[in-house]
Tab-separated table of C-alpha atoms and ligand atoms in Angstrom:
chain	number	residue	atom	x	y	z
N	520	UNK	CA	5.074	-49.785	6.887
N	521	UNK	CA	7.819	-48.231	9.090
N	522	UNK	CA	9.132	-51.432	11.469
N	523	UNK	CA	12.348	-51.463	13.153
N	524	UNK	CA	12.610	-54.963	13.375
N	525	UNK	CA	12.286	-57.326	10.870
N	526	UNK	CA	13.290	-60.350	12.125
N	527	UNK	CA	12.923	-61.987	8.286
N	528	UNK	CA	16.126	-60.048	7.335
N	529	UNK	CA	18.263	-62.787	8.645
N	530	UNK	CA	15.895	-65.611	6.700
N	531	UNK	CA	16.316	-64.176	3.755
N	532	UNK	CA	18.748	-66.744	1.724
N	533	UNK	CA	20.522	-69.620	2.796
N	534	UNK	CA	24.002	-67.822	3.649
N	535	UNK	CA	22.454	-65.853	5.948
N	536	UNK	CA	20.672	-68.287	7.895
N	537	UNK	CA	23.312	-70.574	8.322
N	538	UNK	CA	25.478	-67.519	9.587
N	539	UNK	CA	23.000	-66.958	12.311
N	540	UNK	CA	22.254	-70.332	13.410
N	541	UNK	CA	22.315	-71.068	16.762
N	542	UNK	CA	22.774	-74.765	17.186
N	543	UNK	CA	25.570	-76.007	15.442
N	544	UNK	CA	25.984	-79.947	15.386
N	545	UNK	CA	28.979	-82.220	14.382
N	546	UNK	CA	29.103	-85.725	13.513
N	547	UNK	CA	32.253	-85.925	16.327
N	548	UNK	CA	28.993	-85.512	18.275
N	549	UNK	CA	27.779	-89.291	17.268
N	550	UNK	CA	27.800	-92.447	18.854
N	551	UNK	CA	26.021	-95.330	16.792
N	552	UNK	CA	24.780	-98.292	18.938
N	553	UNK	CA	26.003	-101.853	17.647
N	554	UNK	CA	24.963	-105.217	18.584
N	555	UNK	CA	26.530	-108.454	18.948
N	556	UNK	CA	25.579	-111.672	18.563
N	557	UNK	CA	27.963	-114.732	20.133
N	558	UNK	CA	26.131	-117.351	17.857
N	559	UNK	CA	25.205	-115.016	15.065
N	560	UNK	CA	27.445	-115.661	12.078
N	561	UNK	CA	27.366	-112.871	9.440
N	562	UNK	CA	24.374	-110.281	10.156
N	563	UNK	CA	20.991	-110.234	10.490
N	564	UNK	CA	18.220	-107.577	10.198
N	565	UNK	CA	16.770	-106.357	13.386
N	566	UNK	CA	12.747	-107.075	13.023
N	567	UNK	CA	11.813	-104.409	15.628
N	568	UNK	CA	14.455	-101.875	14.112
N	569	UNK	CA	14.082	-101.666	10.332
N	570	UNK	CA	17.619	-101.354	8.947
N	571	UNK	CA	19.278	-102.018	11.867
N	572	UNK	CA	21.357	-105.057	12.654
N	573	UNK	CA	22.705	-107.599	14.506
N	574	UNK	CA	26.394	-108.689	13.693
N	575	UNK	CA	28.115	-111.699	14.315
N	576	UNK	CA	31.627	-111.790	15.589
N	577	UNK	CA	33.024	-112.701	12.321
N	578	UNK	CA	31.566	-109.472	10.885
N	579	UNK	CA	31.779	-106.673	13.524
N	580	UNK	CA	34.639	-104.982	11.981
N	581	UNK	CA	31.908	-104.266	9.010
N	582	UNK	CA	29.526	-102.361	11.373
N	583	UNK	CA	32.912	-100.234	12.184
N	584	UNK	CA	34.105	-99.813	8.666
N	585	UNK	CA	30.499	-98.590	8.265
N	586	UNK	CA	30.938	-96.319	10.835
N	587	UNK	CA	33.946	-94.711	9.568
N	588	UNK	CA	32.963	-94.544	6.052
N	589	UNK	CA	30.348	-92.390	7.027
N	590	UNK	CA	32.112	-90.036	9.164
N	591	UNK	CA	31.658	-91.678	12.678
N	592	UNK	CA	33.775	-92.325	15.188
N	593	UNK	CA	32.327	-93.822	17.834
N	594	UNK	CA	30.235	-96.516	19.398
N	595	UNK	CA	28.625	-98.375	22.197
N	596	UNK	CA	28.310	-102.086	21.680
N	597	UNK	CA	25.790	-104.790	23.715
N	598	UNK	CA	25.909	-108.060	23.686
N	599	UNK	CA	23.912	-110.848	23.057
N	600	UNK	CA	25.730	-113.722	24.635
N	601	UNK	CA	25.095	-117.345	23.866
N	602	UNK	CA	24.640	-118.580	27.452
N	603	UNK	CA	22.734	-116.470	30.084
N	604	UNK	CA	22.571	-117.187	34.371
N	605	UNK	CA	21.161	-115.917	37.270
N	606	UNK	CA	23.650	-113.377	38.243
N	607	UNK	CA	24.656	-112.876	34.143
N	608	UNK	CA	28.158	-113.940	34.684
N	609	UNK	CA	29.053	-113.962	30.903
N	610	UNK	CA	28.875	-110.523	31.074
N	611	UNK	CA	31.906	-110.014	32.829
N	612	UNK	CA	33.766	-113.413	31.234
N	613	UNK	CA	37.293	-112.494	29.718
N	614	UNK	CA	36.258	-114.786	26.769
N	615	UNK	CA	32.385	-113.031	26.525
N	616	UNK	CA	30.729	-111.534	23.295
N	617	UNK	CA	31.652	-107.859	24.112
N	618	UNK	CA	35.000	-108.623	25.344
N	619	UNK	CA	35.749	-110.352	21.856
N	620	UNK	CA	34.162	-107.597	20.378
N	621	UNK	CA	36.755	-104.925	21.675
N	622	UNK	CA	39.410	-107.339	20.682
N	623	UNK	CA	38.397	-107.334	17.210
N	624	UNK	CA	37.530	-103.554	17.034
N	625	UNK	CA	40.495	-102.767	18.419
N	626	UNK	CA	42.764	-104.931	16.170
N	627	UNK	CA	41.599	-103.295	13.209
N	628	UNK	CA	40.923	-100.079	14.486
N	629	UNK	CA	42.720	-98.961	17.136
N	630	UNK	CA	41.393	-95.028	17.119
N	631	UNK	CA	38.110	-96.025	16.834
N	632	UNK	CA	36.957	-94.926	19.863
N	633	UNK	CA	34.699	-97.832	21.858
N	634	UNK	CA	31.988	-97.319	24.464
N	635	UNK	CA	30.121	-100.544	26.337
N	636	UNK	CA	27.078	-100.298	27.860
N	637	UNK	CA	27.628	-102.188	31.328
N	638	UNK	CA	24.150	-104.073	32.344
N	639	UNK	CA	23.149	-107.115	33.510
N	640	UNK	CA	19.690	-107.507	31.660
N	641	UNK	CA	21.275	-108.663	28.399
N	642	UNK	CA	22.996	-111.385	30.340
N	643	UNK	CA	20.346	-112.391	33.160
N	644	UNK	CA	18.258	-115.363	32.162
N	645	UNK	CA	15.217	-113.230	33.827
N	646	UNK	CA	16.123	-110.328	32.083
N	647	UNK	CA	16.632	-107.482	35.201
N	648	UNK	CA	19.202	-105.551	35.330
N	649	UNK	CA	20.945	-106.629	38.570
N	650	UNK	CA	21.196	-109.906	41.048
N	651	UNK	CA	17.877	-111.034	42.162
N	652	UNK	CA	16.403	-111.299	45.723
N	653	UNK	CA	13.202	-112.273	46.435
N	654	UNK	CA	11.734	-111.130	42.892
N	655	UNK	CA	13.653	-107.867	43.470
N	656	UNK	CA	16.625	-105.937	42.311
N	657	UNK	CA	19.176	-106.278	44.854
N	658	UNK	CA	20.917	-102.986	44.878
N	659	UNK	CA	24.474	-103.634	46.482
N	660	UNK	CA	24.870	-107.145	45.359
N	661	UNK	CA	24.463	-105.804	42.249
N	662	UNK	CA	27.040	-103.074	42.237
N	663	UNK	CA	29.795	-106.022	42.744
N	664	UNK	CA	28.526	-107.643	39.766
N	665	UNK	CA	28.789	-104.220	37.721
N	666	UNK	CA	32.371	-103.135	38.559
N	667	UNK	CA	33.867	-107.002	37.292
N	668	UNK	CA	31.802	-106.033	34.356
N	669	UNK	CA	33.464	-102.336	33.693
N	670	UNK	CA	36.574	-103.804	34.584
N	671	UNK	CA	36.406	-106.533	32.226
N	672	UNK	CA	35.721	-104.296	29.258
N	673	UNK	CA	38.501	-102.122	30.287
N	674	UNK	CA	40.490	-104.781	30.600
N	675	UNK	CA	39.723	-105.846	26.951
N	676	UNK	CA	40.126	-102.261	25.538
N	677	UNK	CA	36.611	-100.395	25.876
N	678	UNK	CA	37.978	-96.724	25.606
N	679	UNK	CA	34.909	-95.545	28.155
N	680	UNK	CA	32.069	-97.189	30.097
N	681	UNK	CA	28.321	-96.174	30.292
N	682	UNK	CA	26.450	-98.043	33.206
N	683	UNK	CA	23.165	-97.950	32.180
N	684	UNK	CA	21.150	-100.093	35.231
N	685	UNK	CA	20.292	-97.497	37.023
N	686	UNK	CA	21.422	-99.183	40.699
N	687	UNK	CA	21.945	-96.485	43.793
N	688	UNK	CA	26.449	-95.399	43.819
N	689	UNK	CA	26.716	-97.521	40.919
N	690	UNK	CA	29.458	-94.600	39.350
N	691	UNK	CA	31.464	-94.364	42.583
N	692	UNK	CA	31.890	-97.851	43.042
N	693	UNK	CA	32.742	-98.715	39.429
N	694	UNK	CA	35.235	-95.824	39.408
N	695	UNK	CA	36.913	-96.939	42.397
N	696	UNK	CA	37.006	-100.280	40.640
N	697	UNK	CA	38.616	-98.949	37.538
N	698	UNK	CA	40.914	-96.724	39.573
N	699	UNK	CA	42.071	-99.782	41.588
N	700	UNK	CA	42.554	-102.169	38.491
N	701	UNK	CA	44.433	-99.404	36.916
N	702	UNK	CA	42.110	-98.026	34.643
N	703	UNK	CA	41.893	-94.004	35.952
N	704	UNK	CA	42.157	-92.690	31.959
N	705	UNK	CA	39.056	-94.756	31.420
N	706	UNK	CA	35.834	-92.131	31.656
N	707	UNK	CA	32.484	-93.074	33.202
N	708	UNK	CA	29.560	-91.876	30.706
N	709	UNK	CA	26.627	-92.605	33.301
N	710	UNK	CA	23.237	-93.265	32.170
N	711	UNK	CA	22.035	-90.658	35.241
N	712	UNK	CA	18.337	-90.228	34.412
N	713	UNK	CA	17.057	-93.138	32.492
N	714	UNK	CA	13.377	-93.278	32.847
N	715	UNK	CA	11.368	-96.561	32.882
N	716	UNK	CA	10.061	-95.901	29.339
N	717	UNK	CA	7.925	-98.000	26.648
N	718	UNK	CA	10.302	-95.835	23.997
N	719	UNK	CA	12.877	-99.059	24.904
N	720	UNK	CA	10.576	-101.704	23.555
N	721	UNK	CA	12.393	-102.167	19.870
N	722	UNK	CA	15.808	-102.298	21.816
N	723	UNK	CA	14.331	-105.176	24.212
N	724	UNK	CA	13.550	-107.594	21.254
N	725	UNK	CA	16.835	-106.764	19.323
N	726	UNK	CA	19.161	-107.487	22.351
N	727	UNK	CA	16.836	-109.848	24.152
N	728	UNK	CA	16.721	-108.500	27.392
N	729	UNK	CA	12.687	-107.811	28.076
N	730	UNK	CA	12.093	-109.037	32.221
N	731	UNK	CA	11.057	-112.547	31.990
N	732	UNK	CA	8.478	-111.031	35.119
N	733	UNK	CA	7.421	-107.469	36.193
N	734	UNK	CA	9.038	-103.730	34.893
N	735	UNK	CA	11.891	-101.992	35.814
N	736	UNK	CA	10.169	-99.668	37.896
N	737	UNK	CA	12.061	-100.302	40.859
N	738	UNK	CA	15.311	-98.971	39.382
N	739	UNK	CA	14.189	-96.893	36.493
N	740	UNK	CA	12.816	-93.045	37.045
N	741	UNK	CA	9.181	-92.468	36.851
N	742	UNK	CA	8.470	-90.413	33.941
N	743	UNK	CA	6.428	-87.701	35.919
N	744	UNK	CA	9.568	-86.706	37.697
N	745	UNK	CA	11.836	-83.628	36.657
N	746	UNK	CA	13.510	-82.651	40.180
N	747	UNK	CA	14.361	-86.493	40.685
N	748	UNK	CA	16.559	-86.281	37.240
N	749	UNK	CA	18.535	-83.494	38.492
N	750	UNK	CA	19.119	-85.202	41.723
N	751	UNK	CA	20.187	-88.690	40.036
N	752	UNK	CA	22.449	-86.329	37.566
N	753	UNK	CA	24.001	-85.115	41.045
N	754	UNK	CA	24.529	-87.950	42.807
N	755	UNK	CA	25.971	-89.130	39.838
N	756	UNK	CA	28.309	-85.977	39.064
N	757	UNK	CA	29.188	-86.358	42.805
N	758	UNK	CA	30.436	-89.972	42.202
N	759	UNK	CA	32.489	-89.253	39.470
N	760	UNK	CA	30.490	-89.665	36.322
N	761	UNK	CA	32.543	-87.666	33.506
N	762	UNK	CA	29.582	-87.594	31.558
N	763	UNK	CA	26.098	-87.434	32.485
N	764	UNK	CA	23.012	-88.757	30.134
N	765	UNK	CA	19.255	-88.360	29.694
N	766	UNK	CA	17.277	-91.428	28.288
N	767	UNK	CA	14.998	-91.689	26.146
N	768	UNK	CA	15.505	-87.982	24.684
N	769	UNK	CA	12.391	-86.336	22.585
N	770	UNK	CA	10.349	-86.954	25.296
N	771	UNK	CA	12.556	-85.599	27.995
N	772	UNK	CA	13.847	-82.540	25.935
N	773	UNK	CA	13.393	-80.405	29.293
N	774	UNK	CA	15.252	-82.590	31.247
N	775	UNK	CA	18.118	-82.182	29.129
N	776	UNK	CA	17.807	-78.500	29.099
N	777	UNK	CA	17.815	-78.714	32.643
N	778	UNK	CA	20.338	-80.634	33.353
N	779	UNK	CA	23.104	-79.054	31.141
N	780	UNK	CA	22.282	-75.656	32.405
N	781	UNK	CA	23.068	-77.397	35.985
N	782	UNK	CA	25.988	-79.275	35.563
N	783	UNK	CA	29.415	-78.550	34.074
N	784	UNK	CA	30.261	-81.843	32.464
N	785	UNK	CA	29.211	-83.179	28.848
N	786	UNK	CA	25.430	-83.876	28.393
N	787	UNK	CA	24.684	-86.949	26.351
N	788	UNK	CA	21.171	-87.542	25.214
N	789	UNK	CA	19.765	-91.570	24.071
N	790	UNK	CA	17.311	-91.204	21.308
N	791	UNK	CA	16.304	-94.506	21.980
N	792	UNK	CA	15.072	-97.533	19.544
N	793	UNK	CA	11.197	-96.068	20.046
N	794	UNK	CA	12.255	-93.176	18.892
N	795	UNK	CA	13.989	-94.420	15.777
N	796	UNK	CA	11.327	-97.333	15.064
N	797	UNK	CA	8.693	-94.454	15.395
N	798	UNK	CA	9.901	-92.213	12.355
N	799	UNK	CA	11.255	-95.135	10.502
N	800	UNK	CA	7.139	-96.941	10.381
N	801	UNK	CA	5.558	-93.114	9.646
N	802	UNK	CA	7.983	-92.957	6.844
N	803	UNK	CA	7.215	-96.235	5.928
N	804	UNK	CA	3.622	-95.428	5.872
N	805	UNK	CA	4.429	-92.276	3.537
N	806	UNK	CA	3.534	-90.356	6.593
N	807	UNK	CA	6.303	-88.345	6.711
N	808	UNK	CA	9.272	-87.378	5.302
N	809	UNK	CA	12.006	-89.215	7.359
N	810	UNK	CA	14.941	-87.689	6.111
N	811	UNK	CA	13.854	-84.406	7.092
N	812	UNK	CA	12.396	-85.848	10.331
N	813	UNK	CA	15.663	-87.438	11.380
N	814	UNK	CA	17.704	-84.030	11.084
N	815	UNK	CA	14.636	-81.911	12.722
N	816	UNK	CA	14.594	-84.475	15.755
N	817	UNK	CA	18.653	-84.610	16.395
N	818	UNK	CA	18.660	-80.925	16.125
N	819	UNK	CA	16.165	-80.006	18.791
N	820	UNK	CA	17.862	-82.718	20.861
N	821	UNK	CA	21.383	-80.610	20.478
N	822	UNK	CA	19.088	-77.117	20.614
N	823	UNK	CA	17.855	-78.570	24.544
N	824	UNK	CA	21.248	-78.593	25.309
N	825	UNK	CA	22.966	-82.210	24.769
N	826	UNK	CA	26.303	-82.519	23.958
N	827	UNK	CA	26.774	-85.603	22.238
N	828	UNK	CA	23.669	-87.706	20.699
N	829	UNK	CA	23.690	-91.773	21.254
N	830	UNK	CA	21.894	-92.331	17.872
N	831	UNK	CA	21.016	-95.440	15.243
N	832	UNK	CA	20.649	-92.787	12.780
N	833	UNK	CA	24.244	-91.783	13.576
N	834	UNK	CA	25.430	-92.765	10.015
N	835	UNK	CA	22.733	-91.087	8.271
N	836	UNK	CA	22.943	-87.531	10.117
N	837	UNK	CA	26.384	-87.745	9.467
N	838	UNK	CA	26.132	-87.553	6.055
N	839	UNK	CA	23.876	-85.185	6.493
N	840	UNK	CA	25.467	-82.444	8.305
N	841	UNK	CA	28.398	-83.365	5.723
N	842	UNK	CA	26.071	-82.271	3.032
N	843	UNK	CA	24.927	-79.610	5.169
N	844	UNK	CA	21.447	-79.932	5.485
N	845	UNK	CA	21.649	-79.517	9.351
N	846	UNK	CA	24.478	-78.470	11.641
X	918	LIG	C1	20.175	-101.823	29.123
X	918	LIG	C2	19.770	-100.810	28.136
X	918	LIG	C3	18.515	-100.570	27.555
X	918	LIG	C4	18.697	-99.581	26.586
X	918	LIG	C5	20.032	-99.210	26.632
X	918	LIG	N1	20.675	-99.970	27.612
X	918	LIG	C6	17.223	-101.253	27.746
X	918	LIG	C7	16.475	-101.147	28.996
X	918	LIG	O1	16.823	-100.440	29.938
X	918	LIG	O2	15.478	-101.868	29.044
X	918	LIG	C8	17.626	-99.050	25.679
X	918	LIG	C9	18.113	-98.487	24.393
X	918	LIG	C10	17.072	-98.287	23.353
X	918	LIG	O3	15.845	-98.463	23.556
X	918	LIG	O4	17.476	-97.924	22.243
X	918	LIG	N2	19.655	-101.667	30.380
């Protein structure tokens, strides 16, 4: 049969396809999500999260020498503090779980590069994201709250932030913040469409943070919506965001695609704890092959056009793009 093309010609043997491969992925790419617990001594298995864990402050530096061993070298830390309020002032205390997290991090690994996620929800005792007023987020009130927060974990060594509550000029007024406390270096990774998803339900019992009433509707995006993502990733872009982010990710793979053919700075992508606690229960189940899985799913996340993958599979792909069998 006479055909010009023959598209299997570049299939044909493993040299060949890995010449002509189109995504290419790195474990520099990787940030692995790590919680802290203020009480917790040692670590603790995360029920929701199968082979996940919590850490205590006495063993933090573990979840980092993890980390490096593998071939990672990065990661964003929440906390679970011991003592919650209504505004979630521990967040932002000098002496508080993440800031004595950085401390350690850093005194054992200074190049180790360390991201916080700045929230409230962890540290609210009703579990929103922001200051309360009349059973509602209070958007401006909250933004005060946010920039002591970013400050804080500047001021304690976080290498970038990554505001992830969603409020309205939340990146403009913690980089002002920053700039004024004389943090400029310090980059603003901005969680810019972060839908209102059930994919965060793992996460919620792991750092304790579930609303003690209602959703977070009123802050987070409404799944149906693709134009308000790239408006968010604007606004946010506008404000000074240095990176932008979609959340959750294999859901939203066209919002990624659409919003790193829009905007020139680094696209991060969140494949969140539903994600994770999805493929880890099929494989558990003999379902599916979750190896295999776990490379397929970060690749297409990469192929849509993200950047740099928040991921608690970070360890494990790592090693897997070292063996080669993706990237
Ligand atoms: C804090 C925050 C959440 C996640 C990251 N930062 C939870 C939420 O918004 O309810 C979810 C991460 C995950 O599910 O892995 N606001």
């Amino acid at each position: 049969m006479e055909l010009v093309h023959r598209p299997r010609r570049l299939r044909d043997g493993e040299t060949i396809r890995r010449m002509c491969r189109e995504t290419r992925i790195s474990a520099d790419s990787l940030i692995y999500p790590i919680f802290v617990d203020e009480v917790l001594s040692g670590k603790r298995e995360i029920e929701s999260l199968p082979g996940q864990y919590q850490y205590g402050l006495d063993c933090v530096e573990q979840a980092i020498a993890e980390c490096i061993e593998a071939g990672v070298k990065s990661c964003i830390l929440f906390g679970i503090p011991a003592h919650k309020d209504a505004h979630g002032s521990s967040a932002w205390d000098p002496e508080g779980v993440i800031q004595k997290a950085i401390h350690k991090i850093k005194a054992a690994y200074p190049d180790f590069y360390v991201v916080t996620d700045v929230c409230m929800c962890e540290y609210t005792d009703h579990g929103h994201c922001g200051a309360l007023c009349d059973y509602k987020v209070d958007n401006d009130a909250t933004l005060e709250l946010l920039c002591k927060v970013a400050v804080s974990h500047a001021h304690a060594g976080a290498d970038m932030v990554a505001p992830s509550d969603m409020m309205d000029g939340r990146v403009a007024a913690i980089r002002h913040a920053l700039d004024e406390a004389g943090y400029k270096n310090v980059p603003i990774m901005a969680y810019s469409a972060k839908y209102a998803s059930a994919f965060y339900g793992p996460f919620r019992s792991a750092a304790g943070s579930a609303p003690s009433f209602g959703d977070r509707r009123g802050y987070q995006m409404d799944p149906h919506n693709r134009k308000e993502a790239m408006k968010e990733c604007q606004l946010d872009v506008e404000e000074g965001a240095d990176i932008i982010m979609v959340k959750p990710a294999l859901s939203y793979l066209d919002i990624i695609r659409e919003c790193s053919d829009a905007f020139d700075v680094p696209m991060a992508a969140y494949s969140v704890s539903g994600e994770y606690a999805m493929i880890k229960a099929a494989a558990q189940a003999g379902l599916v092959d979750e190896y295999r899985i776990m490379c397929e799913s970060a690749l297409s996340i990469f192929r849509a056009g993200a950047n740099i993958l928040i991921t608690y599979y970070a360890k494990e792909l790592a090693a897997a793009i070292q063996r080669g069998d993706v990237g």
